[in-house]
């Protein structure tokens, strides 16, 4: 049984699709780095802030002093180009993975699901020999060249991409998204200027229909892309879906990443098929290349299984916490909960020092940039982190017996704002960690805001 | 139900100590208890209705505010000119001080509307049409009174043209406050500052200082009046037409590519209530926030005119006018109407009530002077601080969420 599975995983598959993935991934990452410079984000996200929110267990990761961060981004761009070219591939891909992951471990307030996906794909790109075809390395060193690669490589990438879709769908399987059409309804209401369809976007039925469409898309698209007969239509839907998300939302390279990643579900010879079509030529069969050292051994199968299990369990950990995940956000990161909440908050800290009765207020904007403040205000663990920073700062100034409490309010998917953190809890006495946070108050009960359309408003008058 | 909430609002207004005569003071309720914002053209196009709101902001609130300010700035110029002609006249000084107070109250309402030409320009985080003209009129908290003293010793203050070539922190309404209200004849520079170290200040003598400050004030007032008129003209449909840009947001000829872009800019500008009015103007000098001493009155906005409470009250009233889309004596559209139209009437009512309460709490202090309010009525001051805080929270958290407001057009990063 295991040997049959191993034989299947080691079956030679055309290397073209993984080579195309490498090229497109490299170019996309190069574009992303250029975008960072063009938008001034290197300075604004990594140089200017005087305080950075760290990830639990990664508190030691700190930004480089300037011009270190600028040089690092230049190096990331160079690595991305080398990945696309397939030149010095191993070193470039490994460096890109380490550099990109380092950058995105610097500040939690910059966390995005698609950056996490890029990190994972960068790791796979670094591990797999994707320079075996259409690369300068393979031209310079013909021993590297392969027409085929073992199937497990393609399956691993498919698993990683498929997981994003499946868990993104599961994250939407709740009453806010499916019954109330929120937060999509809020976002569509503010986009009634969209050409052609704009006048209908404030209709609640449209929000619910689009919510269901998004849910079903995420849940089933991997299947439709994998089935050869439905694939052309499915990819057209992928293009349309991500075009629309790009029109409606500022989600950066995410649509491009997913549009590119979806190609892994095609037949592995699709780039050669496409080139043949463009040249009006017949698709020539490829001779299997020896897998050699890339043959998956038994321990390799175990490692791949462990990798898969880890990435299934990681998003599922959120369910251990109970309550409304979108409110307490424990287990929110690394779990593909993409675009499922509209949340704004307001935080102020009440501080007592030196045994005094008097409370002083500390406001976040004395410590955070505007970008950080927007992200932090709805995430309780970040509110705790800043509280600890304020305590450390006051203690360093010679104050003792520092007590800090938070007036933290948030509105989730248009519900009326409610306290997010117990105002009686001294956060100086609370440790950050993975345990369930008792200091976070339960989510407000009741449905999200029920927005009505202009037409409904007039009818109700 | 709707009427019940209106009556509740009216009750809150009365309980908060409002006289109810002014549509603004009464939270947008007219004498009949009707919300003026309920007037609705009935168009079914959501963008059309949203443009009625942006038009309300432009023509119903901001343009009238700019016209009022330009008038008062012109009056200030006249009064400052009279003082320069007779620097020893107590009556002329008092008149100039009164004109400054009136101009400042008008400007403080406009502080809430830092969009378009008076909004932030530059390349990093500009608002649509931003030209940074706000600082040309009032550069608090960049103000440097020592630099004003240095310019008093120098000659740049003698003409508006020469003064206009100096940095914004030595002219504008903030410099004028110092020049008109500082009565001791001393300067605010350190002993090692050149004007003290080399004796040039001491050599002037009290009369010369008074005369120079009066001439300086006249030059500064002329610049403010010019800037006020120019800013108004940039908004006037017959001038630069920015009011038309805002009123027609999302149409082909507008600088705003969508109504949402206009809401985002104005929403961001109105966060002034949060960062500036509540945190910097109220909390910091009172020792509530940003101050580890009992009080930090040196951080007060108007240390010389002692009108800090009045300015915050004007800020809240400016916010209230924008929120309701109204100018006293008129009917208009504002954020509350937008909230009602999308079905968030309870939130609209709550924020309207919170603003009435904030105005009432500030008025209840019974003084324009922050130091007096803090030292003599700390409980009342705290109540005012909390009331302003509630209004800003409802706006910043609840309204922003329901209406999907993302302040400013700066690229704040991606989302997912």
GROMACS .gro file of N, CA, C and O in nm, chain B residues 56-92:
model
  148
  517UNK      N    1  -2.393   6.875   0.057
  517UNK     CA    2  -2.428   6.936   0.186
  517UNK      C    3  -2.304   6.979   0.262
  517UNK      O    4  -2.298   7.088   0.319
  518UNK      N    5  -2.205   6.893   0.262
  518UNK     CA    6  -2.079   6.929   0.329
  518UNK      C    7  -2.020   7.056   0.266
  518UNK      O    8  -1.977   7.148   0.334
  519UNK      N    9  -2.016   7.054   0.134
  519UNK     CA   10  -1.948   7.162   0.062
  519UNK      C   11  -2.023   7.293   0.073
  519UNK      O   12  -1.967   7.394   0.118
  520UNK      N   13  -2.148   7.290   0.030
  520UNK     CA   14  -2.223   7.415   0.018
  520UNK      C   15  -2.297   7.453   0.145
  520UNK      O   16  -2.324   7.571   0.168
  521UNK      N   17  -2.331   7.351   0.224
  521UNK     CA   18  -2.411   7.380   0.344
  521UNK      C   19  -2.326   7.407   0.466
  521UNK      O   20  -2.373   7.468   0.562
  522UNK      N   21  -2.203   7.359   0.466
  522UNK     CA   22  -2.122   7.373   0.588
  522UNK      C   23  -1.987   7.440   0.561
  522UNK      O   24  -1.958   7.547   0.615
  523UNK      N   25  -1.905   7.378   0.479
  523UNK     CA   26  -1.766   7.425   0.469
  523UNK      C   27  -1.758   7.562   0.403
  523UNK      O   28  -1.688   7.652   0.453
  524UNK      N   29  -1.830   7.580   0.296
  524UNK     CA   30  -1.825   7.711   0.229
  524UNK      C   31  -1.877   7.822   0.320
  524UNK      O   32  -1.811   7.928   0.332
  525UNK      N   33  -1.991   7.804   0.387
  525UNK     CA   34  -2.033   7.908   0.482
  525UNK      C   35  -1.931   7.932   0.592
  525UNK      O   36  -1.908   8.047   0.634
  526UNK      N   37  -1.867   7.824   0.639
  526UNK     CA   38  -1.763   7.841   0.742
  526UNK      C   39  -1.648   7.926   0.688
  526UNK      O   40  -1.596   8.014   0.757
  527UNK      N   41  -1.608   7.898   0.564
  527UNK     CA   42  -1.496   7.972   0.504
  527UNK      C   43  -1.533   8.119   0.484
  527UNK      O   44  -1.450   8.208   0.505
  528UNK      N   45  -1.656   8.143   0.444
  528UNK     CA   46  -1.699   8.282   0.423
  528UNK      C   47  -1.699   8.356   0.556
  528UNK      O   48  -1.653   8.471   0.564
  529UNK      N   49  -1.752   8.290   0.658
  529UNK     CA   50  -1.753   8.354   0.791
  529UNK      C   51  -1.610   8.383   0.836
  529UNK      O   52  -1.582   8.494   0.885
  530UNK      N   53  -1.524   8.286   0.818
  530UNK     CA   54  -1.387   8.307   0.864
  530UNK      C   55  -1.320   8.420   0.786
  530UNK      O   56  -1.249   8.503   0.845
  531UNK      N   57  -1.343   8.425   0.657
  531UNK     CA   58  -1.281   8.531   0.577
  531UNK      C   59  -1.330   8.669   0.623
  531UNK      O   60  -1.251   8.765   0.631
  532UNK      N   61  -1.457   8.677   0.656
  532UNK     CA   62  -1.511   8.805   0.707
  532UNK      C   63  -1.444   8.843   0.838
  532UNK      O   64  -1.404   8.958   0.860
  533UNK      N   65  -1.431   8.743   0.925
  533UNK     CA   66  -1.374   8.775   1.057
  533UNK      C   67  -1.224   8.802   1.046
  533UNK      O   68  -1.169   8.880   1.124
  534UNK      N   69  -1.160   8.736   0.952
  534UNK     CA   70  -1.017   8.764   0.932
  534UNK      C   71  -0.998   8.906   0.879
  534UNK      O   72  -0.902   8.975   0.917
  535UNK      N   73  -1.090   8.950   0.796
  535UNK     CA   74  -1.083   9.088   0.745
  535UNK      C   75  -1.104   9.186   0.860
  535UNK      O   76  -1.036   9.290   0.869
  536UNK      N   77  -1.197   9.154   0.949
  536UNK     CA   78  -1.220   9.240   1.065
  536UNK      C   79  -1.098   9.242   1.156
  536UNK      O   80  -1.062   9.348   1.213
  537UNK      N   81  -1.033   9.129   1.167
  537UNK     CA   82  -0.911   9.122   1.248
  537UNK      C   83  -0.802   9.209   1.186
  537UNK      O   84  -0.728   9.279   1.258
  538UNK      N   85  -0.793   9.206   1.055
  538UNK     CA   86  -0.693   9.288   0.988
  538UNK      C   87  -0.716   9.436   1.018
  538UNK      O   88  -0.622   9.511   1.049
  539UNK      N   89  -0.842   9.476   1.010
  539UNK     CA   90  -0.876   9.616   1.040
  539UNK      C   91  -0.839   9.652   1.183
  539UNK      O   92  -0.777   9.756   1.209
  540UNK      N   93  -0.879   9.563   1.274
  540UNK     CA   94  -0.854   9.593   1.416
  540UNK      C   95  -0.704   9.594   1.446
  540UNK      O   96  -0.656   9.679   1.523
  541UNK      N   97  -0.631   9.503   1.388
  541UNK     CA   98  -0.485   9.498   1.411
  541UNK      C   99  -0.418   9.621   1.350
  541UNK      O  100  -0.322   9.676   1.407
  542UNK      N  101  -0.472   9.666   1.236
  542UNK     CA  102  -0.418   9.787   1.174
  542UNK      C  103  -0.439   9.908   1.264
  542UNK      O  104  -0.349   9.993   1.278
  543UNK      N  105  -0.555   9.913   1.327
  543UNK     CA  106  -0.584  10.025   1.419
  543UNK      C  107  -0.491  10.021   1.539
  543UNK      O  108  -0.444  10.126   1.587
  544UNK      N  109  -0.462   9.902   1.588
  544UNK     CA  110  -0.370   9.889   1.701
  544UNK      C  111  -0.229   9.931   1.661
  544UNK      O  112  -0.158   9.997   1.739
  545UNK      N  113  -0.188   9.895   1.539
  545UNK     CA  114  -0.055   9.933   1.494
  545UNK      C  115  -0.042  10.085   1.486
  545UNK      O  116   0.065  10.141   1.512
  546UNK      N  117  -0.153  10.150   1.452
  546UNK     CA  118  -0.151  10.296   1.444
  546UNK      C  119  -0.147  10.360   1.581
  546UNK      O  120  -0.099  10.474   1.596
  547UNK      N  121  -0.195  10.290   1.682
  547UNK     CA  122  -0.196  10.347   1.817
  547UNK      C  123  -0.166  10.235   1.918
  547UNK      O  124  -0.254  10.188   1.990
  548UNK      N  125  -0.041  10.192   1.926
  548UNK     CA  126  -0.007  10.075   2.006
  548UNK      C  127  -0.035  10.093   2.155
  548UNK      O  128  -0.052   9.994   2.227
  549UNK      N  129  -0.040  10.213   2.201
  549UNK     CA  130  -0.061  10.235   2.344
  549UNK      C  131  -0.209  10.234   2.381
  549UNK      O  132  -0.244  10.237   2.500
  550UNK      N  133  -0.296  10.228   2.282
  550UNK     CA  134  -0.439  10.237   2.310
  550UNK      C  135  -0.494  10.105   2.364
  550UNK      O  136  -0.492  10.002   2.295
  551UNK      N  137  -0.542  10.110   2.487
  551UNK     CA  138  -0.600   9.989   2.548
  551UNK      C  139  -0.726   9.948   2.472
  551UNK      O  140  -0.754   9.828   2.454
  552UNK      N  141  -0.802  10.050   2.429
  552UNK     CA  142  -0.927  10.018   2.357
  552UNK      C  143  -0.896   9.948   2.224
  552UNK      O  144  -0.964   9.851   2.186
  553UNK      N  145  -0.795  10.000   2.154
  553UNK     CA  146  -0.758   9.938   2.026
  553UNK      C  147  -0.710   9.795   2.047
  553UNK      O  148  -0.742   9.705   1.969
   0.00000   0.00000   0.00000
